[in-house]
Structures are given as structure tokens and as C-alpha cells.
PDB file of C-alpha atoms in Angstrom:
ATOM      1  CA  UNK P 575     114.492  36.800 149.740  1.00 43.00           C
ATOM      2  CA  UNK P 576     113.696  39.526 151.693  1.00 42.00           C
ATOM      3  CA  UNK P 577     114.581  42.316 149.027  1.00 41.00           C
ATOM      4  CA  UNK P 578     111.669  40.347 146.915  1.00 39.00           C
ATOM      5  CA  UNK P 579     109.424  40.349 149.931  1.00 41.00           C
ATOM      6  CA  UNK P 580     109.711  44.138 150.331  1.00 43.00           C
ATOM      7  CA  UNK P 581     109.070  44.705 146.658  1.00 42.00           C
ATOM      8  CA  UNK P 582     106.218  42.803 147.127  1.00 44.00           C
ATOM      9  CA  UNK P 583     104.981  44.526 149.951  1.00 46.00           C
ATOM     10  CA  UNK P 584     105.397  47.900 148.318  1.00 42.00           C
ATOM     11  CA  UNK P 585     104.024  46.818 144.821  1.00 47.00           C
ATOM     12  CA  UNK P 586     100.746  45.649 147.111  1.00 49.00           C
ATOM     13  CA  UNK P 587     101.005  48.934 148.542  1.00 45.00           C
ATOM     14  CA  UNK P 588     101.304  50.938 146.098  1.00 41.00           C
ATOM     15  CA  UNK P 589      98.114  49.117 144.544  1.00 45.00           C
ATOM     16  CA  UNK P 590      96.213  49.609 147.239  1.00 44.00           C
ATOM     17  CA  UNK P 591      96.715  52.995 147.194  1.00 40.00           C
ATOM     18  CA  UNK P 592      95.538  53.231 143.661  1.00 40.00           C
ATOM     19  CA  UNK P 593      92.386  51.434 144.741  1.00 41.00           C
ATOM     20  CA  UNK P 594      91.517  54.436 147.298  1.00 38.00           C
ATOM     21  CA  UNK P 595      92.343  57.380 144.922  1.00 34.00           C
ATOM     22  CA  UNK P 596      89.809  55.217 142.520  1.00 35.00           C
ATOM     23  CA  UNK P 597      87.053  54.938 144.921  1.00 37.00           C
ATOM     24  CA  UNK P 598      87.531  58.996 145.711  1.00 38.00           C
ATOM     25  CA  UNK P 599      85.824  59.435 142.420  1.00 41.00           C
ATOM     26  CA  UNK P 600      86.439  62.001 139.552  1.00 41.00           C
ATOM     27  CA  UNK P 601      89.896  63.571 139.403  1.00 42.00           C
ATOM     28  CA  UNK P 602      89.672  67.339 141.420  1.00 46.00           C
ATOM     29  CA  UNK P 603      90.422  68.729 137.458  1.00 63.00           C
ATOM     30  CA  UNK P 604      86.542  68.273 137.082  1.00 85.00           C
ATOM     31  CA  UNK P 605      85.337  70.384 140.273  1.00 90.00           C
ATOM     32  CA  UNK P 606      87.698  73.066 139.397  1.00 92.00           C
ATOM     33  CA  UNK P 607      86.128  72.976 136.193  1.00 91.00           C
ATOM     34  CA  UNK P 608      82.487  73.220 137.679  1.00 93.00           C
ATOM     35  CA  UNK P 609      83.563  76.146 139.745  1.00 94.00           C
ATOM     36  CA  UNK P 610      84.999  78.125 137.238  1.00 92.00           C
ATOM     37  CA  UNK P 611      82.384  77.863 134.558  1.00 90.00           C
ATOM     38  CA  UNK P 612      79.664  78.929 137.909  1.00 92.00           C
ATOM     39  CA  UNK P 613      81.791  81.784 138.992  1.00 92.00           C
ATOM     40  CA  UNK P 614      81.499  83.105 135.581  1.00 90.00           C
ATOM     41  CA  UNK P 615      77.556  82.174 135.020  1.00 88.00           C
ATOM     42  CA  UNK P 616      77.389  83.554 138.538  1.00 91.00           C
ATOM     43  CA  UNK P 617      79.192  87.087 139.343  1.00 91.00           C
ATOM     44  CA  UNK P 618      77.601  88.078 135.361  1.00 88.00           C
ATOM     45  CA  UNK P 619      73.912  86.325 135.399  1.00 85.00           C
ATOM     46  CA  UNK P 620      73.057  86.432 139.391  1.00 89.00           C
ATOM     47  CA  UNK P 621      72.742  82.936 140.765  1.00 88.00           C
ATOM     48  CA  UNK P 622      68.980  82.921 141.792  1.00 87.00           C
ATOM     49  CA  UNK P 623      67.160  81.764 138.885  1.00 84.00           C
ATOM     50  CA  UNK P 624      70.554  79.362 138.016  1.00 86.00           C
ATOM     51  CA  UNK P 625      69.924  75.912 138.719  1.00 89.00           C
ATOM     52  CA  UNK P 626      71.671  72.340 139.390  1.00 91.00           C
ATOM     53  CA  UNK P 627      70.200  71.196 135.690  1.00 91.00           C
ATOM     54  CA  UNK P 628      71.014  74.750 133.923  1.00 88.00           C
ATOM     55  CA  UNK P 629      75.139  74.463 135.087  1.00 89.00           C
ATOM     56  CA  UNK P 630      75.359  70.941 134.283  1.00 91.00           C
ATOM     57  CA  UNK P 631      74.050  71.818 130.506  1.00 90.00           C
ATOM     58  CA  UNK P 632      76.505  74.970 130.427  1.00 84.00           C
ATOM     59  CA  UNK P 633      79.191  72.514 131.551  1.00 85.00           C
ATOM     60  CA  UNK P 634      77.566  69.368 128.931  1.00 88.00           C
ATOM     61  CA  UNK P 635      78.258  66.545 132.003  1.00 89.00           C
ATOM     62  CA  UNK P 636      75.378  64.658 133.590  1.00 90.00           C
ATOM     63  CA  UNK P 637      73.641  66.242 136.768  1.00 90.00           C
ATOM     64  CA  UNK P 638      74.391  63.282 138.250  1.00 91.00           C
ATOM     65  CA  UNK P 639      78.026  64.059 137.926  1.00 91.00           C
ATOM     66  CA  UNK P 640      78.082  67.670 138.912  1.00 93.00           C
ATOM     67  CA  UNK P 641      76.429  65.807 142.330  1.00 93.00           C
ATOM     68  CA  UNK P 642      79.583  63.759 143.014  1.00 92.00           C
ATOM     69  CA  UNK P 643      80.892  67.105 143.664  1.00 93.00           C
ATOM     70  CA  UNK P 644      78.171  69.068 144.973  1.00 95.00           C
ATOM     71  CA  UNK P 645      75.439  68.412 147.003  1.00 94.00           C
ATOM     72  CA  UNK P 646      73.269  71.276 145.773  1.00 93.00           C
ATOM     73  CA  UNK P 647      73.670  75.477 144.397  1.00 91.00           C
ATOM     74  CA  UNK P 648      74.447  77.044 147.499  1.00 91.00           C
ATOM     75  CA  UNK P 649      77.913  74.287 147.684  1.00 93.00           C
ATOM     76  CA  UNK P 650      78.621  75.441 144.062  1.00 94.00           C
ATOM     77  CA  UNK P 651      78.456  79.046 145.376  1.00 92.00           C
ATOM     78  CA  UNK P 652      80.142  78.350 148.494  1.00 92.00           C
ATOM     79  CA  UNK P 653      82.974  77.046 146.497  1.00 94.00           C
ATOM     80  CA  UNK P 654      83.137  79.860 144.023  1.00 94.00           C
ATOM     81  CA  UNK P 655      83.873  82.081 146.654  1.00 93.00           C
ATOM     82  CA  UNK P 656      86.705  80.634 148.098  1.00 93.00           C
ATOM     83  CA  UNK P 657      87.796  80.476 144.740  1.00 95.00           C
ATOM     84  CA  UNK P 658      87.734  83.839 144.277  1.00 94.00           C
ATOM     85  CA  UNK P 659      89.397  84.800 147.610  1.00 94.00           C
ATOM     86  CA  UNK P 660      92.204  82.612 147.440  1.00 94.00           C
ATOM     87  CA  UNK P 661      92.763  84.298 143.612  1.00 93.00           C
ATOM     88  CA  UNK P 662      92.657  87.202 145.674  1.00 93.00           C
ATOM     89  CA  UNK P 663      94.777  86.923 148.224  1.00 94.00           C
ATOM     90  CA  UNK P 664      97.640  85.284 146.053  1.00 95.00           C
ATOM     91  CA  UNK P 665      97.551  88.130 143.336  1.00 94.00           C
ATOM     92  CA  UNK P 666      98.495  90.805 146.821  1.00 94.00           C
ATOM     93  CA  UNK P 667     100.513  89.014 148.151  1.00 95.00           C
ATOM     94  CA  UNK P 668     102.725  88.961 145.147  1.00 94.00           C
ATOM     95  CA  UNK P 669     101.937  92.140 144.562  1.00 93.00           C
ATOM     96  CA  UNK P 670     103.241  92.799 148.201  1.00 92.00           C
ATOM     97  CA  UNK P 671     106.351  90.657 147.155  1.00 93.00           C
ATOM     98  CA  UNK P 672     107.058  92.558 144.254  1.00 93.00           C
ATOM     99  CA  UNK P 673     106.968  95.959 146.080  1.00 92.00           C
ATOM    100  CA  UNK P 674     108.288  95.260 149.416  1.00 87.00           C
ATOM    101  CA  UNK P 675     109.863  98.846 150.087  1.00 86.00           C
ATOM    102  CA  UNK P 676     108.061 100.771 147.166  1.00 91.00           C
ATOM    103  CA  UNK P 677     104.821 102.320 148.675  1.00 91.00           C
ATOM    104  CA  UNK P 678     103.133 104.018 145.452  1.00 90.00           C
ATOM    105  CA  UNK P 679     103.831 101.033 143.317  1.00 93.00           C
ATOM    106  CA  UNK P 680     102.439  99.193 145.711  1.00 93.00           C
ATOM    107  CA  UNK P 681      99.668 101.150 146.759  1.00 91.00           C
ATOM    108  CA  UNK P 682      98.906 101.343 142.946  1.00 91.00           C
ATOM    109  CA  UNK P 683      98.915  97.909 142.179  1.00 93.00           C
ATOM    110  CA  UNK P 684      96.966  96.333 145.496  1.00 91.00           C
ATOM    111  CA  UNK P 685      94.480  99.214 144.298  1.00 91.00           C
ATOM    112  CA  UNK P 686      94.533  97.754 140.685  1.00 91.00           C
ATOM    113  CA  UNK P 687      94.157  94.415 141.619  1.00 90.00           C
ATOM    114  CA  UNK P 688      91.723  94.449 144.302  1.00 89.00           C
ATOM    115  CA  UNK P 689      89.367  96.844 141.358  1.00 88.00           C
ATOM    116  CA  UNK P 690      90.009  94.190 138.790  1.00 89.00           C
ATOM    117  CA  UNK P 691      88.677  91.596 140.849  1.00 90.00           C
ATOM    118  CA  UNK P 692      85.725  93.651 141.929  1.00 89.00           C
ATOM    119  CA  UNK P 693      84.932  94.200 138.239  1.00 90.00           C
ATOM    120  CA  UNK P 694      84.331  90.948 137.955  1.00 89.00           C
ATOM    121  CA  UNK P 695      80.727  90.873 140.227  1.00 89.00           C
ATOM    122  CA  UNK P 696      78.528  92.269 138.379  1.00 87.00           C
ATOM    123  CA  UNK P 697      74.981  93.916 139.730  1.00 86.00           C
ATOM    124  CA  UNK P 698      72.669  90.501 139.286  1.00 87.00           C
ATOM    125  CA  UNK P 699      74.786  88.933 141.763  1.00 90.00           C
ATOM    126  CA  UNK P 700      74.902  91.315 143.981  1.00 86.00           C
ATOM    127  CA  UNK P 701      71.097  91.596 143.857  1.00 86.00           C
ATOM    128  CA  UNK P 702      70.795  88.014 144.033  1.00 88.00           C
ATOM    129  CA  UNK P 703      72.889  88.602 147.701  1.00 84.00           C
ATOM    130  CA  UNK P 704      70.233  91.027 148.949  1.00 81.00           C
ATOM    131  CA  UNK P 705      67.174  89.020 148.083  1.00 83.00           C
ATOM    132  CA  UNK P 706      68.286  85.411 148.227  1.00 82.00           C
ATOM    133  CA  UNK P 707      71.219  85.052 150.314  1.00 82.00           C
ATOM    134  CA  UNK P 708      72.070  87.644 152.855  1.00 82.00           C
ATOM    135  CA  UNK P 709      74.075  84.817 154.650  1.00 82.00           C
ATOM    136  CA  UNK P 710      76.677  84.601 151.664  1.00 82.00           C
ATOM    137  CA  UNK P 711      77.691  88.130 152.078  1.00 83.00           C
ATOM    138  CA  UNK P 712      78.730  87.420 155.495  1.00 85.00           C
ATOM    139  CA  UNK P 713      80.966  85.295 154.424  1.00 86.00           C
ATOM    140  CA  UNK P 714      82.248  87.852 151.550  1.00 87.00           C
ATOM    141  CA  UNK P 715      82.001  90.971 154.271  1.00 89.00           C
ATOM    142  CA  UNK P 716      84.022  88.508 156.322  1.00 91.00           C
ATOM    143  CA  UNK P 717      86.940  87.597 154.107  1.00 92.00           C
ATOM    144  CA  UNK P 718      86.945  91.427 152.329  1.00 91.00           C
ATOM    145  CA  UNK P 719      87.582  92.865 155.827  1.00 93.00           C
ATOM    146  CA  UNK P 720      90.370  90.534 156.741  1.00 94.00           C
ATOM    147  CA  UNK P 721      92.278  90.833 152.824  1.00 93.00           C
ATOM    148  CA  UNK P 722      92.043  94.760 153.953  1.00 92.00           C
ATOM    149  CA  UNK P 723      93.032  94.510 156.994  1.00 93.00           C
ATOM    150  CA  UNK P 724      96.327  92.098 156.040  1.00 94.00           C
ATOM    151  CA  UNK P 725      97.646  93.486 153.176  1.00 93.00           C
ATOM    152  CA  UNK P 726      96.078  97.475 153.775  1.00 92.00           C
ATOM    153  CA  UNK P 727      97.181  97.335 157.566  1.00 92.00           C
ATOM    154  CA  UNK P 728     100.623  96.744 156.154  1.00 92.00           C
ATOM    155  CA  UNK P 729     101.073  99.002 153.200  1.00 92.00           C
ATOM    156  CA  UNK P 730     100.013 101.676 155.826  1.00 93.00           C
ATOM    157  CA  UNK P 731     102.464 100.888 157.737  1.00 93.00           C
ATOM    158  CA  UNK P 732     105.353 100.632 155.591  1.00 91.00           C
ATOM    159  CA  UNK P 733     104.414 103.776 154.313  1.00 92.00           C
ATOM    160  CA  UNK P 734     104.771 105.429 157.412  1.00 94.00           C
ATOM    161  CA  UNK P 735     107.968 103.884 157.248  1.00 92.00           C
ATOM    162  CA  UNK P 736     108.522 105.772 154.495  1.00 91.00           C
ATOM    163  CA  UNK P 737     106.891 108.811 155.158  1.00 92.00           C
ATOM    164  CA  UNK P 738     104.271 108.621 152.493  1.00 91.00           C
ATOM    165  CA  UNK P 739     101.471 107.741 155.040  1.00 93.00           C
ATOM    166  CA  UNK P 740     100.880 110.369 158.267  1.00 92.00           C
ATOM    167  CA  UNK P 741     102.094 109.352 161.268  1.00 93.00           C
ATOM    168  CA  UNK P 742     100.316 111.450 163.906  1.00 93.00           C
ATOM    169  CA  UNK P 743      97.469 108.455 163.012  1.00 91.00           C
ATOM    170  CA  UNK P 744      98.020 104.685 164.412  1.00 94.00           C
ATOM    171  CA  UNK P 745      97.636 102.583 161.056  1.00 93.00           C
ATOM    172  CA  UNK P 746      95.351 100.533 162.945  1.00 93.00           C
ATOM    173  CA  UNK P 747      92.936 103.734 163.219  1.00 94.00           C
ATOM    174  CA  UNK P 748      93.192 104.187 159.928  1.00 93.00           C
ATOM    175  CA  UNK P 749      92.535 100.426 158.730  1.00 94.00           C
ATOM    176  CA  UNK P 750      89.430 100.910 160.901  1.00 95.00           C
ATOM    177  CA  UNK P 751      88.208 103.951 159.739  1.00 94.00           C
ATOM    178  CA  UNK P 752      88.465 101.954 156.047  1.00 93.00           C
ATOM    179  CA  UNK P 753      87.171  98.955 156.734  1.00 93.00           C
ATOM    180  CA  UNK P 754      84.262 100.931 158.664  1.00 94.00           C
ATOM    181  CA  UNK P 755      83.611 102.522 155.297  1.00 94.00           C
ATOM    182  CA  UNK P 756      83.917  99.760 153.026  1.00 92.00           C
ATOM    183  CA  UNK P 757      81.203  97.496 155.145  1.00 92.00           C
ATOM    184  CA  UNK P 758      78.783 100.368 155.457  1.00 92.00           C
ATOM    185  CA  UNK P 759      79.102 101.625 151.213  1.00 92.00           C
ATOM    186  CA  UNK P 760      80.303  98.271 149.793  1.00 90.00           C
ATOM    187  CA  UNK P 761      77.066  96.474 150.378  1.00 89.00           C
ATOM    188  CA  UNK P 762      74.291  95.265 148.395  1.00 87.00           C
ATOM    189  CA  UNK P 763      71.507  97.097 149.833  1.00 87.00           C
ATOM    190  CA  UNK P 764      73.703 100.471 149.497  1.00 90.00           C
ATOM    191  CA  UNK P 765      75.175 100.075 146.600  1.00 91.00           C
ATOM    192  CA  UNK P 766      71.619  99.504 144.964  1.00 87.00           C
ATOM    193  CA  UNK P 767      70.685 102.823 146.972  1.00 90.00           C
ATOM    194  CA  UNK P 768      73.179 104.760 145.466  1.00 90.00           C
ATOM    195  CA  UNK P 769      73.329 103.262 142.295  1.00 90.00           C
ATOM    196  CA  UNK P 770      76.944 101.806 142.308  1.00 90.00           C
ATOM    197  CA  UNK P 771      78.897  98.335 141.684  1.00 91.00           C
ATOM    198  CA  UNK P 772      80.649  97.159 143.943  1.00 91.00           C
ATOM    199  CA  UNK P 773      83.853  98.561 141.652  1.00 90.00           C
ATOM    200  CA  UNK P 774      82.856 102.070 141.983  1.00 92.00           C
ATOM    201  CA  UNK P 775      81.583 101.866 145.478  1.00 92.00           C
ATOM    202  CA  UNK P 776      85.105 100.676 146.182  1.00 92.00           C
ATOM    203  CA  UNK P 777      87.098 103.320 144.543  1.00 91.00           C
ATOM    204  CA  UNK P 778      85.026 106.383 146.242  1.00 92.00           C
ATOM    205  CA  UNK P 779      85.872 105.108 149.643  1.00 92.00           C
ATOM    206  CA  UNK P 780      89.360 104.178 149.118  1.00 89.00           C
ATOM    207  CA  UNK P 781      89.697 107.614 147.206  1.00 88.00           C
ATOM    208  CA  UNK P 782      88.122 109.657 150.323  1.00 88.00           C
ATOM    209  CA  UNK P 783      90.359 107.508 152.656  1.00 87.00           C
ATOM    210  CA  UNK P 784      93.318 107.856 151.085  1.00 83.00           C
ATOM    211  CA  UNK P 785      93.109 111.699 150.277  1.00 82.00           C
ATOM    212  CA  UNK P 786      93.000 111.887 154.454  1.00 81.00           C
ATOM    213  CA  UNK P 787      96.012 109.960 155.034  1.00 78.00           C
ATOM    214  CA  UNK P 788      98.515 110.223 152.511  1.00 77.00           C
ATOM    215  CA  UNK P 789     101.007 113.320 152.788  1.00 80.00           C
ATOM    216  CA  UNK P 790     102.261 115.540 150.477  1.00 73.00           C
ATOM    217  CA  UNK P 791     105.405 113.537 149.121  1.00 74.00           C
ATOM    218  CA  UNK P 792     102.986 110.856 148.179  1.00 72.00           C
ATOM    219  CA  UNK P 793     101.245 112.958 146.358  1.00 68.00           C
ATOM    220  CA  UNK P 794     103.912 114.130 144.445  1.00 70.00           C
ATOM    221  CA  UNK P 795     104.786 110.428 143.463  1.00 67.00           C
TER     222      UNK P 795
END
């Protein structure tokens, strides 16, 4: 009797259960789904003009859908975002995985990646940043500087290690020194200034950086 009583139990359980994942709404397939079709509309188009009714059409789902998982444009961005940073940060850390104890290969692919993914924004967007939402690069300045810090502080470190990075500079300096330069170049009202995307804004710091703290055997490599 009491075996039946617990399968009960659990069968009413499990039931209820079901009832609550119901009641959550659409499955989380469809906001990833929303969020990658906007971070592609987005980074190319600029997200400005881009509104609740346009993304539902590019997606062909109701507004009133694309509302169970947004409240409005600046959530869809919002969400984007950390989309893109945790792509990010997963693709370096593997990288950092991959090349534990190999500093150019590593240096070369965190480089790589990090330029790949900066390919992606495109110079609507970061107009769009400048004019419309100066409080979403925060966020972006925010996150950039703390990738760079992680997964730069590091590589500078083993590479001093290694004696492909000078020592007679603490890696934190030299972190600083880069992050200094990426916030004060890699930003929309510079980059507009001096023409660049935020790809080639990128490289010429790193490049300058880089030439200053690398040594000869790295060089070589």
C-alpha cells in the first residue's frame, strides 16, 4: 500500500510540476531565437530606428509574443549583449584551455578571437551608442575591461613566465596601461573622430601595446 501511495504522490508531483513549467510560458528556445535574429539586425543596421513591430516581422511571430519575453527595445538590447559577452568569454577561455603554456599561440588566438567578435559591430550601432544610448556602452566599456583584464592580465603573466613578456614591468601596469588605451580609442565618439570601427581601433592599440612589452624571443616566434 504504501509503495502505491508514493507512486501516487510522485505521479501528482511530477504533474504539478508540469503545470508550473506550463504557466512559465513559451519554451526559452523562442527568446534565444529573438535575441539572435536582434543581435544580427542590431550590431549591422544600428538599433535606433528598429522597433518592437519591425523585429517581430523579421522574426514572423506576433508582437504580442515577442512581449512575453520582452518588455520593450532597450530589454531586447540588454539581452543581446549579454549574449554576446558570454560568446565571448567562452570562446577565451577555451582558447586559454587550449594554450595553457603556449604564449604566441595563445596570444594569437585571444587576438583572433576577440577581432572576430569585434567585426561583428558594425558603425550604425556604434553610432546608435553615441546618440541614443550612452548608458549601454557602460555596460559594454564595463564587461570589455573586465574580459581584458581576466584573460590579458593572465596571458601577460604567463608570458613572463616564459620570458616572452618583459619583466622589469608588473603585468598589472601593463593591463592598465591597455585597458587605459582601449577605453579612451575604443569608443564611439573617438572612433567616429578618427574614422575607425571598433575592429581597427582595437588592433592599433593592442599593436602599440604589445610592440612595448613583448621581448625579442617573442618576436622571433
Amino acid at each position: 500500500m504504501s509503495n502505491v501511495m508514493t507512486a501516487k504522490r510522485t505521479e501528482q508531483s511530477s504533474k504539478k510540476r508540469e503545470a508550473k513549467v506550463s504557466r512559465r510560458g513559451p519554451a526559452p528556445d523562442g527568446r534565444q531565437r529573438i535575441v539572435d535574429a536582434a543581435r544580427a539586425y542590431f550590431f549591422s543596421h544600428g538599433f535606433r530606428r528598429v522597433t518592437m513591430n519591425d523585429l517581430a516581422a523579421e522574426l514572423g511571430i506576433s508582437k504580442k509574443t515577442l512581449y512575453v519575453h520582452f518588455p520593450d527595445k532597450m530589454a531586447v538590447l540588454e539581452a543581446v549583449l549579454a549574449d554576446k559577452f558570454a560568446g565571448v568569454q567562452a570562446k577565451l577561455e577555451q582558447v586559454t584551455r587550449e594554450h595553457t603554456h603556449d604564449f604566441p599561440a595563445a596570444l594569437h588566438e585571444l587576438l583572433a578571437n576577440t577581432q572576430r567578435e569585434l567585426d561583428e559591430i558594425k558603425p550604425l550601432f556604434v553610432r546608435d551608442m553615441r546618440q541614443k544610448a550612452p548608458h549601454v556602452f557602460q555596460t559594454i566599456e564595463r564587461r570589455r575591461s573586465e574580459l581584458i583584464g581576466h584573460f590579458f592580465g593572465k596571458l601577460f603573466v604567463e608570458g613572463q613566465r616564459a620570458g616572452m613578456v618583459r619583466k622589469d614591468i608588473p603585468a598589472k601596469i601593463m593591463i592598465e596601461i591597455l585597458l587605459v588605451a582601449v577605453r579612451e580609442t575604443v569608443n564611439p565618439a573617438k572612433m567616429e573622430e578618427l574614422g575607425l570601427t571598433p575592429r581597427t581601433a582595437f588592433e592599433s592599440v593592442v599593436k602599440v601595446i604589445l610592440e612595448g612589452v613583448v621581448t625579442k624571443k617573442a618576436r622571433k616566434t
